[in-house]
XYZ file of C-alpha atoms in Angstrom:
348
model
C -34.346 2.683 -3.876
C -32.218 -0.169 -5.232
C -29.820 -2.686 -3.704
C -26.848 -1.558 -5.808
C -23.547 -0.751 -4.126
C -20.722 0.642 -6.231
C -17.161 -0.049 -5.132
C -14.496 2.179 -6.666
C -11.122 0.436 -6.527
C -10.422 -3.275 -6.881
C -7.492 -3.717 -4.511
C -7.575 -5.906 -1.382
C -10.013 -3.647 0.498
C -12.401 -3.361 -2.451
C -12.307 -7.097 -3.148
C -12.860 -7.964 0.521
C -15.790 -5.547 0.729
C -17.350 -6.877 -2.470
C -17.230 -10.444 -1.185
C -18.825 -9.511 2.126
C -21.540 -7.401 0.468
C -22.356 -10.418 -1.692
C -22.856 -12.392 1.510
C -25.299 -9.715 2.661
C -27.317 -10.181 -0.528
C -26.542 -6.809 -2.083
C -25.846 -6.192 -5.774
C -22.272 -5.030 -6.256
C -20.592 -3.224 -9.138
C -16.802 -3.065 -8.832
C -15.108 -0.310 -10.842
C -11.355 -0.696 -11.416
C -9.268 1.667 -13.547
C -6.552 -0.910 -14.256
C -6.860 -3.803 -16.746
C -7.268 -6.307 -13.896
C -8.375 -6.360 -10.281
C -5.976 -6.903 -7.387
C -4.390 -3.482 -6.995
C -0.848 -3.393 -5.654
C -1.092 -7.086 -4.776
C -0.402 -7.784 -8.448
C 3.090 -6.294 -8.020
C 4.105 -8.186 -4.881
C 5.942 -11.469 -4.513
C 5.158 -12.455 -0.927
C 3.556 -10.631 1.986
C 4.851 -10.162 5.542
C 4.957 -11.440 8.204
C 4.220 -15.033 7.125
C 5.489 -14.870 3.509
C 2.099 -15.730 2.013
C 2.247 -15.519 -1.780
C 0.466 -12.336 -2.898
C -1.238 -14.231 -5.730
C -2.784 -16.571 -3.151
C -4.399 -13.611 -1.377
C -5.770 -12.248 -4.655
C -7.148 -15.664 -5.604
C -8.787 -16.067 -2.195
C -10.484 -12.667 -2.366
C -11.525 -13.111 -5.992
C -13.136 -16.466 -5.210
C -15.649 -14.707 -2.953
C -16.871 -12.175 -5.509
C -19.863 -14.271 -6.575
C -22.073 -12.317 -8.956
C -20.176 -9.056 -8.540
C -20.162 -7.113 -11.788
C -16.593 -6.076 -12.556
C -15.744 -3.104 -14.795
C -12.010 -2.898 -15.570
C -10.223 -0.145 -17.503
C -12.933 2.128 -16.159
C -12.967 5.341 -14.116
C -15.792 7.109 -12.317
C -16.241 10.540 -13.879
C -19.183 11.922 -11.885
C -21.359 11.173 -8.873
C -24.717 12.925 -8.825
C -27.619 12.883 -6.405
C -27.533 11.926 -2.748
C -27.952 8.802 -0.623
C -29.663 6.462 -1.165
C -30.193 7.601 -4.759
C -26.802 8.181 -6.357
C -26.243 8.277 -10.100
C -22.693 7.300 -11.021
C -21.290 7.917 -14.501
C -18.244 5.984 -15.720
C -15.606 6.810 -18.324
C -17.419 4.507 -20.773
C -20.519 6.682 -20.524
C -22.533 4.141 -18.530
C -24.808 5.487 -15.808
C -25.400 3.317 -12.739
C -27.829 3.874 -9.877
C -26.527 3.120 -6.390
C -27.823 3.303 -2.838
C -24.269 3.512 -1.436
C -20.701 3.932 -2.673
C -17.412 2.631 -1.306
C -14.193 4.444 -2.203
C -11.306 1.985 -1.847
C -8.841 3.506 -4.283
C -5.762 2.762 -2.174
C -2.561 4.764 -2.396
C 0.243 5.869 -4.688
C 3.914 5.121 -4.202
C 6.184 8.049 -3.469
C 8.052 9.300 -6.531
C 11.674 8.487 -5.689
C 13.028 10.965 -8.242
C 12.034 13.735 -5.809
C 14.919 12.638 -3.571
C 17.578 13.726 -6.036
C 20.444 13.083 -3.603
C 19.708 9.339 -3.807
C 20.132 9.232 -7.584
C 17.041 7.261 -8.564
C 16.607 7.458 -12.334
C 20.239 8.559 -12.630
C 22.281 5.682 -11.221
C 21.831 2.278 -12.836
C 21.865 0.324 -9.591
C 19.466 2.435 -7.565
C 16.004 0.845 -7.595
C 12.766 1.080 -5.618
C 11.201 -1.531 -3.357
C 8.493 -2.071 -6.000
C 11.119 -2.982 -8.595
C 12.903 -5.234 -6.109
C 9.714 -7.190 -5.420
C 9.308 -7.827 -9.135
C 12.896 -9.122 -9.265
C 12.234 -11.391 -6.284
C 9.083 -12.669 -7.955
C 11.151 -13.615 -11.002
C 14.000 -14.888 -8.772
C 16.325 -12.578 -10.644
C 17.840 -10.029 -8.238
C 20.744 -8.653 -10.237
C 22.484 -5.384 -11.007
C 21.825 -3.531 -14.246
C 24.719 -5.342 -15.979
C 23.382 -8.756 -14.922
C 25.655 -9.498 -11.971
C 24.509 -11.030 -8.697
C 25.023 -8.316 -6.047
C 27.411 -9.034 -3.198
C 26.291 -6.050 -1.114
C 22.821 -4.508 -0.982
C 21.652 -1.448 0.983
C 17.991 -0.992 1.938
C 17.149 2.675 2.545
C 14.176 3.064 4.882
C 11.666 5.935 5.002
C 12.092 7.224 1.438
C 9.297 9.757 1.099
C 8.039 9.199 4.649
C 8.742 11.154 7.840
C 10.331 13.765 5.614
C 9.412 17.447 5.872
C 11.338 18.247 2.685
C 8.795 16.349 0.572
C 5.845 17.355 2.792
C 5.234 13.821 4.043
C 5.517 13.998 7.811
C 3.739 10.723 8.497
C 5.100 7.179 8.813
C 3.997 4.815 6.035
C 3.858 2.040 8.657
C 4.755 -0.915 6.423
C 8.171 0.027 5.046
C 10.299 -1.211 7.966
C 8.669 -4.629 8.046
C 8.655 -4.865 4.274
C 12.385 -4.031 4.176
C 13.036 -6.843 6.657
C 10.873 -9.233 4.641
C 12.556 -8.541 1.294
C 16.022 -8.608 2.911
C 15.305 -12.150 4.095
C 14.055 -13.082 0.623
C 17.256 -11.777 -0.972
C 19.306 -13.860 1.467
C 17.225 -16.930 0.666
C 17.864 -16.478 -3.058
C 21.468 -15.287 -2.630
C 22.878 -16.551 0.715
C 26.294 -14.942 0.184
C 24.889 -11.425 -0.185
C 25.573 -8.883 2.572
C 22.548 -6.728 3.350
C 22.537 -3.412 5.218
C 19.330 -1.737 6.389
C 19.774 2.010 6.884
C 16.969 3.213 9.151
C 15.783 6.181 11.224
C 13.819 4.075 13.724
C 12.648 0.493 13.373
C 8.859 0.455 13.630
C 7.633 -3.140 13.645
C 4.305 -2.941 15.428
C 2.195 -5.899 14.267
C 1.746 -9.465 15.381
C 4.816 -11.463 14.384
C 6.684 -8.378 13.131
C 9.169 -8.132 16.015
C 9.898 -11.843 15.648
C 10.581 -11.286 11.945
C 12.977 -8.452 12.834
C 14.911 -10.672 15.231
C 14.963 -13.602 12.812
C 16.437 -11.379 10.086
C 19.442 -10.682 12.299
C 19.887 -13.970 14.121
C 19.179 -16.414 11.286
C 20.127 -14.382 8.218
C 22.822 -11.986 9.427
C 21.142 -8.834 8.101
C 22.860 -5.723 9.468
C 20.965 -2.657 10.690
C 22.639 0.759 10.700
C 20.832 3.640 12.376
C 21.540 6.552 10.111
C 20.006 8.715 7.437
C 21.564 8.543 3.995
C 22.839 11.998 3.058
C 24.148 11.289 -0.432
C 24.820 8.517 -2.914
C 27.310 8.660 -5.774
C 28.138 6.266 -8.590
C 31.611 4.788 -8.923
C 33.313 3.898 -12.201
C 32.216 0.252 -11.939
C 28.555 1.341 -11.449
C 28.575 0.373 -7.774
C 27.402 3.025 -5.331
C 29.176 4.912 -2.572
C 26.825 5.903 0.239
C 27.590 8.675 2.712
C 25.704 8.659 5.982
C 25.999 9.427 9.659
C 25.706 6.601 12.163
C 23.413 8.354 14.636
C 24.208 5.867 17.400
C 27.928 6.718 17.358
C 27.555 10.226 15.849
C 30.268 9.331 13.317
C 30.189 9.681 9.519
C 30.260 6.483 7.514
C 30.926 5.412 3.953
C 29.457 2.250 2.528
C 30.036 0.746 -0.924
C 27.237 -1.435 -2.313
C 26.378 -3.085 -5.618
C 22.638 -2.348 -5.337
C 20.667 0.267 -3.408
C 16.951 -0.234 -2.748
C 14.755 2.730 -1.832
C 11.856 1.675 0.408
C 9.327 4.120 -0.991
C 6.418 5.146 1.199
C 2.713 5.603 0.519
C 0.981 8.783 -0.612
C -2.719 9.577 -0.701
C -4.595 8.783 -3.895
C -6.938 11.771 -3.925
C -8.078 11.673 -7.550
C -11.740 11.213 -6.534
C -11.780 14.101 -4.059
C -13.553 16.520 -6.394
C -15.672 13.888 -8.170
C -17.070 12.482 -4.912
C -16.818 15.728 -2.931
C -14.567 14.147 -0.310
C -12.409 15.902 2.261
C -8.691 15.257 2.688
C -6.789 14.950 5.948
C -3.525 16.650 6.870
C -1.690 13.738 5.198
C -3.671 14.118 1.934
C -5.425 10.774 2.373
C -9.230 10.862 2.567
C -10.581 12.165 5.859
C -13.122 10.043 7.713
C -16.250 11.359 9.426
C -14.637 10.657 12.806
C -11.243 9.141 13.421
C -12.361 7.083 16.419
C -15.875 5.777 15.761
C -16.743 6.514 12.113
C -13.587 5.368 10.371
C -15.383 3.917 7.330
C -17.730 6.885 6.851
C -16.813 9.907 4.769
C -18.250 13.337 5.493
C -20.792 12.719 2.729
C -23.700 10.487 3.689
C -23.827 7.233 1.747
C -20.201 7.402 0.583
C -17.926 5.116 2.566
C -14.147 4.692 2.717
C -12.040 1.558 2.973
C -8.462 0.327 3.012
C -5.427 2.501 2.359
C -7.615 5.265 0.917
C -7.689 6.662 4.469
C -4.024 6.106 5.305
C -1.137 3.616 5.089
C -2.130 0.049 5.922
C -0.713 -3.443 5.614
C -2.518 -5.937 3.365
C -4.252 -7.713 6.258
C -5.415 -4.369 7.654
C -6.840 -3.320 4.289
C -8.762 -6.586 3.999
C -10.195 -6.199 7.498
C -11.042 -2.552 6.873
C -12.801 -3.432 3.607
C -14.976 -5.970 5.384
C -15.700 -3.456 8.131
C -16.835 -0.958 5.495
C -19.088 -3.633 3.966
C -20.817 -4.130 7.327
C -21.353 -0.370 7.648
C -22.791 -0.233 4.131
C -25.135 -3.175 4.749
C -26.400 -1.463 7.893
C -26.870 1.808 6.005
C -28.819 0.146 3.181
C -31.000 -1.789 5.639
C -31.771 1.384 7.572
C -32.900 3.196 4.429
C -34.958 0.225 3.270
C -36.620 0.086 6.687
C -37.607 3.727 6.360
C -38.975 3.197 2.862
C -40.785 0.011 3.831
C -42.439 1.640 6.860
C -40.582 -0.296 9.481
C -40.266 -3.653 7.736
C -36.642 -4.752 7.778
C -35.701 -6.760 4.648
C -33.454 -9.772 4.994
C -29.866 -9.207 3.937
C -28.910 -12.873 4.173
């Protein structure tokens, strides 16, 4: 048996786990399919609720990697054997022995083109929340023709809580993220009017409710409870939105220069067959037990971390990654104790 742990996925959960496993004295190989580690953090400008720069979080997590071996532009193509003697083959043909594996492959963003009535990919000034964050990062929130928008609509729950696209679950972060980016738009463009069109406001975390109140009281962001039924493009490329205000039960029309679709999270299940993992009803990876084995998969020695098991905020993914690292360290120590006839090796 060796001390190798393979982490598949170099987002916040994978990075946090790698750093903690280094602290435990284990040898870590981090496999990331993208050209660089960081995951979705690389796309973000700032993170709610305290507006920490996303690059600061990545730098902090990367600083703790120590001697972690990092393989970028690499996929895992097969996992053979069983715990604690796995043989992992990568897309480069390399074979790596491992006593445990962590799957922290995160999530995918909902494909906004599936909501045809919103016009994403058709209307010039309909963008996703991912694209908006990149604009905010560059301090360049403008319409397609280069104008500073005077009115912006944020559409909540795009691809979440929606039976039509088979995503019945809440993505948990979209409401707070919409509030966060609305404030950022106002900070960069104080004269802009911002409308948040929501089903229900779900701001559950520490400091989230305060952020919601601040957005209204200090920044004048308007919240309209109503589901967008249709968007159409006007001759000047602005958008006409048709919705029902569900508080007054009256139809509404709203003209905006820019419409932002707050796209939800979907399960990234590409390793399900490779690692022989089960999926939950939401198509994220299923854990061994939802209450007390949240970092264990149904397959012994293969652990789960971060948004691979469901929508999570950045801070939750980091905490969950470190939790998975503790479970892995315990698992490795237990197997070493068995092999060493009761002698527990130091993991410090």
